[in-house]
Short mmCIF file of C-alpha atoms and ligand atoms in Angstrom, two decimals:
data_model
loop_
_atom_site.label_atom_id
_atom_site.label_comp_id
_atom_site.label_asym_id
_atom_site.label_seq_id
_atom_site.Cartn_x
_atom_site.Cartn_y
_atom_site.Cartn_z
CA MET A 1 74.77 157.21 150.99
CA ASN A 2 76.45 155.41 148.54
CA ASP A 3 80.58 156.00 147.99
CA ASN A 4 82.19 154.36 144.96
CA ARG A 5 84.29 152.43 147.40
CA ALA A 6 82.20 151.20 149.46
CA PRO A 7 79.07 149.85 148.22
CA ASP A 8 75.83 150.37 150.08
CA LEU A 9 75.47 146.91 152.30
CA LEU A 10 72.04 147.51 152.63
CA CYS A 11 71.06 149.07 149.32
CA ARG A 12 72.22 145.87 147.90
CA LEU A 13 70.20 143.94 150.59
CA LYS A 14 66.94 145.60 149.15
CA GLU A 15 68.15 145.37 146.16
CA TYR A 16 68.55 141.57 146.16
CA ALA A 17 65.30 141.11 148.07
CA GLU A 18 63.02 142.34 145.36
CA LYS A 19 64.90 139.58 142.76
CA ASP A 20 63.31 136.81 142.14
CA VAL A 21 65.74 134.12 143.68
CA CYS A 22 64.09 131.24 145.47
CA PRO A 23 66.15 130.70 148.61
CA MET A 24 67.30 127.10 149.23
CA HIS A 25 69.41 128.18 151.75
CA MET A 26 69.98 129.04 155.59
CA PRO A 27 67.82 131.28 157.69
CA GLY A 28 64.91 129.20 157.90
CA HIS A 29 62.60 132.20 157.76
CA LYS A 30 63.23 132.67 153.64
CA ARG A 31 62.66 136.10 153.82
CA THR A 32 58.82 135.21 154.15
CA ALA A 33 57.28 136.96 157.40
CA LEU A 34 56.05 133.68 158.58
CA GLY A 35 57.93 134.32 161.86
CA GLY A 36 56.05 137.55 162.74
CA SER A 37 54.83 140.98 160.14
CA GLU A 38 57.10 143.05 162.55
CA LEU A 39 60.76 142.00 161.65
CA PRO A 40 62.97 143.02 158.15
CA TRP A 41 63.08 139.44 157.26
CA GLN A 42 63.58 140.56 153.29
CA LEU A 43 67.10 141.80 154.38
CA ASP A 44 68.42 138.93 157.10
CA ILE A 45 70.47 136.67 154.71
CA THR A 46 73.29 134.44 155.01
CA GLU A 47 76.89 134.69 153.11
CA ILE A 48 75.41 133.79 149.51
CA ASP A 49 76.54 134.68 145.93
CA GLY A 50 77.83 138.38 146.04
CA PHE A 51 77.33 139.45 149.77
CA ASP A 52 81.21 138.26 150.77
CA ASN A 53 82.22 136.47 153.77
CA LEU A 54 83.10 138.00 157.09
CA HIS A 55 85.86 135.64 157.86
CA ALA A 56 87.51 135.76 154.72
CA PRO A 57 86.03 139.79 153.34
CA GLU A 58 87.13 140.25 150.34
CA GLY A 59 84.11 141.75 148.09
CA ILE A 60 81.51 144.38 149.59
CA LEU A 61 82.62 143.66 153.44
CA ALA A 62 86.20 144.24 152.80
CA ASP A 63 85.28 147.36 150.88
CA GLY A 64 83.33 148.67 154.06
CA MET A 65 86.27 147.49 156.75
CA GLN A 66 88.52 149.56 154.41
CA LEU A 67 86.43 152.43 154.73
CA ALA A 68 86.53 152.20 158.11
CA ALA A 69 90.25 151.64 158.79
CA GLU A 70 90.71 155.08 156.69
CA LEU A 71 88.37 156.96 158.99
CA TYR A 72 90.02 156.43 162.11
CA GLY A 73 93.55 156.29 160.80
CA SER A 74 93.82 152.48 161.66
CA GLU A 75 95.66 150.01 159.45
CA ARG A 76 93.61 147.16 159.73
CA ALA A 77 89.64 147.01 160.90
CA PHE A 78 87.82 143.86 161.15
CA TYR A 79 83.49 144.65 161.53
CA LEU A 80 82.16 143.31 164.91
CA ILE A 81 79.19 141.14 164.90
CA ASN A 82 78.75 140.17 168.95
CA GLY A 83 79.95 143.54 170.42
CA SER A 84 83.38 144.56 171.39
CA THR A 85 83.27 141.54 173.78
CA GLY A 86 84.00 139.01 170.61
CA GLY A 87 86.93 141.89 169.67
CA ILE A 88 88.45 141.74 173.28
CA LEU A 89 88.70 138.10 173.10
CA ALA A 90 89.84 137.89 170.21
CA GLY A 91 92.69 140.88 170.97
CA ILE A 92 93.53 139.47 173.76
CA ALA A 93 94.14 135.51 171.97
CA ALA A 94 96.24 137.05 168.97
CA ALA A 95 98.00 139.30 171.50
CA ALA A 96 99.23 136.89 174.38
CA PRO A 97 100.09 133.26 173.82
CA PRO A 98 98.47 131.34 176.53
CA GLY A 99 99.78 131.16 179.64
CA SER A 100 101.82 134.29 179.15
CA ARG A 101 101.36 137.51 181.57
CA VAL A 102 99.64 140.73 180.84
CA LEU A 103 98.88 144.25 182.45
CA MET A 104 95.63 144.89 182.80
CA ALA A 105 93.82 147.58 184.35
CA ARG A 106 91.87 145.84 187.63
CA GLY A 107 88.29 147.64 186.50
CA CYS A 108 88.72 146.41 182.85
CA HIS A 109 85.64 144.59 181.74
CA LYS A 110 84.48 140.93 182.65
CA SER A 111 85.45 140.09 178.71
CA VAL A 112 89.10 141.15 179.77
CA TYR A 113 88.55 139.03 182.45
CA ASN A 114 87.18 135.75 180.82
CA ALA A 115 90.06 136.11 178.12
CA VAL A 116 92.38 135.48 181.09
CA GLU A 117 90.61 132.55 182.54
CA LEU A 118 90.10 130.72 178.92
CA LEU A 119 93.61 131.55 178.12
CA GLY A 120 95.05 130.42 181.10
CA LEU A 121 96.72 134.35 181.28
CA ARG A 122 98.77 135.81 184.26
CA ALA A 123 97.51 139.04 185.31
CA ALA A 124 98.99 141.91 187.16
CA TYR A 125 97.05 144.81 187.68
CA LEU A 126 97.12 148.54 187.42
CA LEU A 127 95.21 150.16 189.75
CA PRO A 128 94.35 154.01 189.15
CA PRO A 129 93.19 155.29 192.48
CA ALA A 130 89.03 156.25 192.91
CA ASP A 131 88.38 159.84 192.80
CA GLU A 132 88.27 161.82 195.97
CA VAL A 133 84.51 163.66 194.64
CA PHE A 134 82.73 160.57 192.26
CA GLY A 135 84.24 157.51 193.65
CA VAL A 136 85.07 156.32 190.38
CA ALA A 137 88.12 155.20 188.99
CA GLY A 138 90.42 157.33 187.27
CA SER A 139 93.01 157.60 184.32
CA VAL A 140 96.08 154.91 183.53
CA THR A 141 99.13 157.14 183.81
CA PRO A 142 101.62 155.91 181.64
CA GLN A 143 103.86 156.20 184.98
CA MET A 144 101.72 153.74 186.30
CA VAL A 145 102.82 151.62 183.42
CA GLU A 146 106.38 152.15 182.77
CA GLN A 147 106.53 151.01 186.68
CA ALA A 148 104.83 148.00 186.07
CA LEU A 149 106.02 146.69 182.85
CA GLU A 150 109.72 147.43 184.83
CA VAL A 151 108.54 144.51 187.23
CA HIS A 152 106.73 142.89 184.80
CA TRP A 153 109.44 142.52 182.29
CA ASP A 154 107.19 139.13 181.03
CA ALA A 155 104.20 141.04 180.01
CA ARG A 156 103.34 140.15 176.30
CA LEU A 157 100.26 142.61 176.70
CA VAL A 158 98.71 146.01 178.76
CA ILE A 159 95.13 146.39 178.37
CA LEU A 160 93.01 149.27 179.49
CA THR A 161 89.75 150.30 179.21
CA SER A 162 89.97 154.20 177.75
CA PRO A 163 87.71 156.01 178.56
CA THR A 164 85.39 154.22 180.97
CA TYR A 165 82.11 153.89 181.41
CA GLU A 166 81.92 157.10 183.44
CA GLY A 167 83.46 158.53 180.90
CA ILE A 168 87.16 158.84 182.08
CA VAL A 169 89.99 158.76 179.45
CA SER A 170 93.85 158.27 179.78
CA ASP A 171 96.75 159.84 178.13
CA ILE A 172 96.77 156.95 175.08
CA ALA A 173 99.14 157.99 172.98
CA SER A 174 102.01 158.51 176.12
CA ILE A 175 101.12 154.88 177.43
CA ALA A 176 101.54 153.73 173.64
CA ARG A 177 105.00 155.39 173.33
CA VAL A 178 106.17 153.73 176.96
CA CYS A 179 104.76 150.11 175.90
CA HIS A 180 106.19 150.30 172.41
CA THR A 181 109.81 150.88 174.51
CA TYR A 182 109.34 147.37 175.93
CA GLY A 183 108.48 146.38 173.08
CA VAL A 184 104.73 145.78 174.58
CA PRO A 185 101.43 146.19 172.27
CA LEU A 186 98.90 147.94 173.63
CA LEU A 187 95.20 146.90 173.23
CA VAL A 188 92.31 149.44 174.46
CA ASP A 189 89.16 148.75 174.88
CA GLU A 190 87.55 151.52 173.66
CA ALA A 191 84.12 150.15 174.19
CA HIS A 192 82.66 153.79 174.90
CA GLY A 193 85.03 155.23 172.43
CA ALA A 194 83.95 154.78 169.02
CA HIS A 195 82.88 158.99 168.49
CA LEU A 196 86.29 159.98 169.77
CA GLY A 197 88.59 161.40 167.42
CA PHE A 198 86.48 163.49 165.38
CA SER A 199 86.38 166.33 166.56
CA PRO A 200 88.23 168.66 169.20
CA ALA A 201 85.79 168.63 171.75
CA PHE A 202 85.29 164.69 172.00
CA TYR A 203 89.58 163.83 172.09
CA GLY A 204 91.46 161.01 172.79
CA GLY A 205 90.85 158.57 170.26
CA ALA A 206 93.16 155.64 170.85
CA VAL A 207 93.64 154.33 167.34
CA LYS A 208 95.07 158.16 165.79
CA ALA A 209 97.58 158.15 169.54
CA GLY A 210 99.21 155.04 168.73
CA ALA A 211 97.26 151.83 170.03
CA ASP A 212 98.07 148.52 168.00
CA ILE A 213 94.14 146.75 168.82
CA VAL A 214 91.44 149.21 169.73
CA ILE A 215 88.41 147.68 170.13
CA GLN A 216 85.01 150.11 169.81
CA SER A 217 81.21 149.50 170.45
CA LEU A 218 79.50 151.48 167.32
CA HIS A 219 76.36 150.54 169.08
CA LYS A 220 76.77 151.80 172.48
CA THR A 221 77.58 155.66 171.24
CA LEU A 222 77.00 156.40 167.80
CA PRO A 223 73.45 155.47 165.53
CA SER A 224 74.28 151.55 164.46
CA LEU A 225 72.28 148.72 165.92
CA THR A 226 73.22 146.86 169.17
CA GLN A 227 76.24 144.36 169.27
CA THR A 228 77.57 146.23 166.54
CA ALA A 229 81.84 147.42 166.67
CA LEU A 230 85.13 147.42 165.23
CA ALA A 231 88.62 145.94 166.30
CA HIS A 232 91.11 147.99 164.38
CA LEU A 233 94.72 147.20 164.41
CA SER A 234 97.78 149.15 163.83
CA GLY A 235 101.73 148.80 163.82
CA ASP A 236 103.65 145.71 163.71
CA LEU A 237 103.32 143.94 167.05
CA VAL A 238 100.60 142.19 166.60
CA ASP A 239 99.87 139.59 163.22
CA PRO A 240 96.74 140.69 161.47
CA ASP A 241 96.04 137.07 160.23
CA GLU A 242 95.88 135.51 163.66
CA MET A 243 93.54 138.01 164.85
CA ALA A 244 91.09 137.41 162.06
CA ARG A 245 91.73 133.94 162.95
CA ARG A 246 90.77 133.83 165.98
CA LEU A 247 87.78 136.16 165.39
CA ALA A 248 86.71 133.45 163.52
CA MET A 249 86.68 131.43 166.80
CA PHE A 250 84.93 133.85 169.26
CA GLU A 251 82.42 135.18 166.41
CA THR A 252 79.44 133.53 165.19
CA SER A 253 80.31 131.42 161.45
CA SER A 254 76.27 132.81 160.80
CA PRO A 255 76.92 136.57 161.14
CA SER A 256 74.16 139.20 160.52
CA TYR A 257 73.80 141.42 157.16
CA LEU A 258 71.35 143.71 158.57
CA LEU A 259 73.99 143.93 161.63
CA MET A 260 76.62 144.72 159.14
CA GLY A 261 74.70 146.74 157.25
CA SER A 262 73.84 148.91 159.86
CA ILE A 263 77.63 149.06 160.31
CA HIS A 264 78.39 150.01 157.02
CA ARG A 265 75.65 152.74 157.40
CA CYS A 266 76.86 154.06 160.26
CA LEU A 267 80.43 154.31 158.71
CA CYS A 268 78.32 156.42 155.91
CA LEU A 269 77.51 158.80 158.25
CA LEU A 270 80.69 159.71 159.80
CA GLN A 271 82.37 160.03 156.39
CA GLU A 272 79.93 162.13 155.37
CA ARG A 273 77.96 163.84 158.18
CA GLY A 274 80.78 163.56 160.88
CA GLU A 275 81.89 166.69 161.29
CA GLU A 276 78.27 168.28 161.24
CA LEU A 277 76.80 165.94 163.61
CA PHE A 278 79.41 166.53 166.01
CA SER A 279 79.48 169.72 166.12
CA ALA A 280 75.87 170.10 166.82
CA TRP A 281 75.79 167.63 169.37
CA ALA A 282 78.65 169.16 171.15
CA ALA A 283 77.13 172.60 171.38
CA ARG A 284 74.39 170.51 172.96
CA LEU A 285 76.33 169.49 175.84
CA GLN A 286 77.68 173.27 175.49
CA LEU A 287 73.80 174.29 176.34
CA LEU A 288 74.02 171.13 178.80
CA ASP A 289 76.72 172.93 180.84
CA GLU A 290 75.55 176.50 180.65
CA ARG A 291 71.91 175.02 182.28
CA LEU A 292 73.84 172.77 184.94
CA GLN A 293 75.75 175.94 186.04
CA GLY A 294 72.70 176.53 188.37
CA LEU A 295 72.37 173.45 190.21
CA ARG A 296 72.95 173.91 194.26
CA HIS A 297 73.84 170.17 195.10
CA LEU A 298 73.94 167.47 192.98
CA ARG A 299 77.46 167.49 190.78
CA VAL A 300 77.31 166.26 187.68
CA LEU A 301 81.21 165.22 186.85
CA CYS A 302 83.50 167.57 184.66
CA HIS A 303 80.02 169.44 183.41
CA GLY A 304 78.35 172.48 184.78
CA ALA A 305 80.45 173.67 187.79
CA ASP A 306 82.38 170.83 187.71
CA SER A 307 85.72 170.70 185.63
CA LEU A 308 88.78 168.05 184.78
CA ARG A 309 90.44 170.68 186.23
CA SER A 310 88.72 169.80 189.84
CA HIS A 311 89.88 165.99 188.90
CA ARG A 312 93.90 165.45 189.95
CA GLY A 313 93.32 161.61 188.67
CA PHE A 314 91.72 162.34 184.83
CA TRP A 315 93.85 163.17 182.12
CA GLY A 316 90.56 163.29 180.08
CA PHE A 317 87.43 163.17 180.10
CA ASP A 318 84.37 162.24 177.30
CA PRO A 319 81.69 165.42 177.98
CA GLY A 320 78.91 162.61 176.05
CA LYS A 321 78.63 160.77 179.67
CA VAL A 322 76.50 163.16 182.47
CA VAL A 323 77.52 161.72 186.16
CA VAL A 324 75.62 162.91 188.28
CA SER A 325 76.59 162.95 191.82
CA GLY A 326 73.21 163.05 194.65
CA ARG A 327 76.59 162.89 197.30
CA THR A 328 76.25 166.34 198.36
CA ALA A 329 72.51 166.58 198.10
CA GLY A 330 71.38 163.43 200.33
CA LEU A 331 70.86 161.53 197.38
CA ARG A 332 71.93 158.19 196.49
CA GLY A 333 72.24 157.08 192.55
CA PRO A 334 69.48 154.15 192.32
CA GLN A 335 66.95 156.85 194.56
CA LEU A 336 68.03 159.46 191.04
CA MET A 337 67.62 157.08 188.73
CA GLU A 338 63.92 156.16 190.22
CA MET A 339 63.62 160.15 190.57
CA LEU A 340 64.16 160.53 186.95
CA ARG A 341 62.43 157.49 185.65
CA THR A 342 58.89 158.02 187.06
CA ARG A 343 58.60 161.99 187.31
CA TYR A 344 60.62 162.70 184.41
CA GLY A 345 60.23 159.47 182.43
CA ILE A 346 64.04 159.90 181.60
CA GLU A 347 65.56 156.33 181.66
CA CYS A 348 69.40 156.11 182.77
CA GLU A 349 72.24 153.79 181.82
CA MET A 350 72.66 152.52 184.82
CA ALA A 351 72.97 153.98 188.72
CA MET A 352 74.99 152.86 191.25
CA GLY A 353 76.66 154.46 194.77
CA GLU A 354 75.94 157.91 194.97
CA TYR A 355 75.44 158.46 191.09
CA VAL A 356 73.59 158.22 187.85
CA LEU A 357 74.78 157.57 184.54
CA ALA A 358 72.90 159.83 181.43
CA MET A 359 74.89 158.69 177.76
CA THR A 360 74.04 160.93 175.73
CA SER A 361 75.03 160.68 171.86
CA PRO A 362 75.11 162.56 168.45
CA ALA A 363 71.09 161.36 168.23
CA ASP A 364 70.13 163.26 171.20
CA SER A 365 67.71 166.46 170.07
CA GLU A 366 68.37 169.71 171.82
CA GLU A 367 64.93 169.30 173.18
CA ALA A 368 66.03 165.83 174.63
CA ILE A 369 69.20 167.47 176.33
CA LEU A 370 66.78 170.42 177.77
CA ARG A 371 64.55 168.15 178.96
CA LEU A 372 67.30 166.17 181.25
CA CYS A 373 68.55 169.18 182.34
CA GLY A 374 64.86 170.63 183.25
CA ALA A 375 65.01 167.30 185.74
CA LEU A 376 67.86 167.28 186.97
CA LEU A 377 67.37 171.51 188.20
CA ALA A 378 64.10 170.31 189.33
CA ILE A 379 65.39 167.98 192.15
CA ASP A 380 68.27 169.99 192.56
CA ALA A 381 65.65 172.47 194.37
CA GLU A 382 64.14 169.91 196.14
CA CYS A 383 67.58 168.51 197.58
CA THR A 384 69.04 170.37 200.98
CA ALA A 385 72.61 169.95 201.77
CA ALA A 386 73.72 166.75 202.83
CA PRO A 387 77.31 165.95 204.12
CA PRO A 388 79.65 163.65 202.20
CA ALA A 389 80.08 160.10 203.59
CA ALA A 390 83.97 159.86 202.71
CA PHE A 391 83.97 156.80 200.57
CA PRO A 392 85.24 153.66 202.35
CA ALA A 393 89.04 152.14 201.87
CA LEU A 394 89.38 149.22 199.14
CA PRO A 395 90.94 146.52 200.20
CA GLU A 396 94.42 145.45 199.14
CA LEU A 397 95.10 143.03 196.25
CA PRO A 398 94.84 139.54 197.48
CA PRO A 399 97.59 137.41 196.88
CA GLN A 400 97.10 135.30 193.73
CA VAL A 401 97.48 131.13 194.23
CA MET A 402 96.16 129.30 191.07
CA PRO A 403 95.08 129.91 187.79
CA ALA A 404 91.19 131.58 187.21
CA ALA A 405 90.29 128.69 185.37
CA GLN A 406 92.04 126.05 188.07
CA ALA A 407 90.16 128.30 190.67
CA ARG A 408 86.10 127.91 189.23
CA SER A 409 86.72 124.42 188.08
CA VAL A 410 84.20 121.50 189.97
CA GLY A 411 84.65 121.48 193.65
CA TRP A 412 84.59 124.91 194.63
CA ARG A 413 81.92 125.02 197.53
CA THR A 414 80.09 127.40 198.92
CA LEU A 415 80.65 129.04 202.32
CA SER A 416 79.84 132.00 204.73
CA LEU A 417 82.40 134.79 204.02
CA ALA A 418 83.28 134.20 207.93
CA GLU A 419 84.52 130.75 206.58
CA ALA A 420 85.74 131.74 203.53
CA SER A 421 88.78 133.72 205.01
CA GLY A 422 91.67 132.08 204.13
CA ARG A 423 89.83 129.75 201.29
CA VAL A 424 90.58 130.32 197.19
CA MET A 425 88.36 132.76 195.89
CA ALA A 426 86.18 130.22 193.26
CA GLU A 427 84.09 133.35 191.97
CA SER A 428 84.48 137.14 191.80
CA LEU A 429 83.08 139.73 194.29
CA TRP A 430 83.23 143.30 192.52
CA ALA A 431 82.13 146.58 194.59
CA TYR A 432 80.43 148.93 192.63
CA PRO A 433 81.43 151.76 193.07
CA PRO A 434 84.42 152.11 191.93
CA GLY A 435 83.54 149.20 189.77
CA VAL A 436 85.81 146.97 190.18
CA PRO A 437 86.70 143.46 191.76
CA LEU A 438 87.85 143.22 195.55
CA ALA A 439 88.77 139.73 194.18
CA VAL A 440 89.04 137.06 191.18
CA PRO A 441 89.25 133.27 191.05
CA GLY A 442 92.25 132.05 192.51
CA GLU A 443 93.26 134.78 194.96
CA VAL A 444 92.98 134.39 198.50
CA CYS A 445 90.19 135.49 200.26
CA THR A 446 92.08 137.55 202.75
CA ALA A 447 90.48 138.19 206.51
CA ALA A 448 91.34 141.82 205.14
CA LEU A 449 89.16 141.38 202.43
CA VAL A 450 85.94 139.84 204.60
CA GLN A 451 86.53 142.80 206.75
CA ALA A 452 86.16 145.09 203.77
CA VAL A 453 83.02 143.26 201.71
CA ARG A 454 81.21 143.77 205.45
CA ALA A 455 82.51 147.32 205.95
CA LEU A 456 82.01 148.48 202.13
CA GLU A 457 78.31 146.64 202.28
CA GLN A 458 77.52 148.99 205.85
CA ALA A 459 78.89 152.15 203.93
CA GLY A 460 75.79 151.59 200.95
CA VAL A 461 78.73 150.43 198.36
CA ARG A 462 77.03 147.18 196.41
CA VAL A 463 79.34 144.47 196.37
CA TYR A 464 78.46 141.68 193.99
CA SER A 465 79.83 138.10 193.38
CA ASP A 466 79.42 136.19 190.36
CA SER A 467 77.38 133.36 191.39
CA GLY A 468 74.78 136.08 193.63
CA SER A 469 75.21 134.25 196.40
CA LEU A 470 75.98 137.30 198.50
CA PRO A 471 75.97 138.91 201.03
CA ASP A 472 75.15 135.35 202.68
CA ALA A 473 77.66 133.67 201.09
CA VAL A 474 80.71 133.32 198.89
CA ARG A 475 82.21 130.33 196.50
CA VAL A 476 85.55 128.98 197.27
CA ARG A 477 88.01 126.42 197.58
C1 LIG B 1 84.04 148.91 179.12
C2 LIG B 1 83.37 148.07 178.39
N1 LIG B 1 84.42 146.96 177.55
C3 LIG B 1 83.60 146.30 176.88
C4 LIG B 1 81.85 146.31 176.74
C5 LIG B 1 81.34 145.32 176.17
O1 LIG B 1 80.69 145.58 175.03
P1 LIG B 1 79.99 145.04 174.34
O2 LIG B 1 78.34 144.74 174.94
O3 LIG B 1 79.64 145.39 172.28
O4 LIG B 1 80.13 143.70 173.55
C6 LIG B 1 81.41 146.61 177.39
C7 LIG B 1 80.43 146.69 177.48
O5 LIG B 1 79.43 147.75 178.41
C8 LIG B 1 82.06 147.94 178.46
O6 LIG B 1 81.63 148.57 179.47
#
């Protein structure tokens, strides 16, 4: 595991634990098992001599971050210990001055919306159309970005997600070129794509494609502990010192060395065995493709009989995602998820509308992949063909009349949907699928929105509000 330029953090923690040093410092467990024997207390330290400082790295952590930058091809990498969430907040704050305009995909993660609210940003939206068969949002295109930048000439940052939760990849190289023509930096939320760019099977990595800021959750698709992530900077449109300052603002001042040790191990694994692991994973997914050719009613996005060519709105796809639709088999996503759980002992990542999402990683054995295939084939054999219902249309984006933070501040009221019509939203409403907000705080609750919420719910689409008071009521002002 050890690399000359980046000494192994976990090994150093272990060596330190064996020394006779009396810990008169945090954490309060003092590396004893007073709190229970299950946890690795011995390795859980704070910034003590020889262990560097996450927010001003110069030693072992700086070496690890340098390794991350070299592996992915960025100019500067930062360890993140509260997931992509902290990196997204910091990246947006570093690139978009408070109150400025940003251009963002409407389906962005809530951390992006939180950044917009916290920084008082003025958001304009990119709206990739939903796929006709699976209902999931498609790729953002360079043309969409160019048109939006022509209209919103004052935009200071473009933000999009690639791959999406369901694995849809956008053409980041072309989008980055468009952004750079306008002198605007591009932030890619690659929370689901830390595994991209190491093998032809998993293509579309945003760092090598030229994005200025890329945020990746190592924990989502690679062997690394939950909460571990990376931020990458490239080019000269974003100031690395400002990024570091913002990270120190959004992340804890007591970072976990266990988490950082896990990040380092994950990077070493990529460096030493990446090629082998990714080609073995790709081979197992090839096997999945072959097995799933046997499905008659269930459809699996870009796997089995389905392929990228059948989806006009997708530029690319991450084969690690297995999105199974029961739409032509008379099954809803949550039903399918429940069948996989109770009958086959398979716990999936999530279900919404008519599909269920199973996530794979290099840590899945061939046996696990075959078990998933076997379960899907067995469920499929019990299904009969069902005519697919059309996806209900989403309403047009409502007009924005005040900043999100102002709309959420004290003074909101909870009213029935009918009474809310014409007022200003004080919370978000999200439709799943396709996982985009129908309205965000500060936008008008139009009559068309009220009608659309009802139509979506009748069609079986879940509409959520932040406060959870739907379907009875919503927060407005
Ligand atoms: C698209 C996307 N971006 C960002 C995040 C936040 O990532 P993390 O959980 O690592 O903070 C998520 C989490 O699910 C996500 O799906």
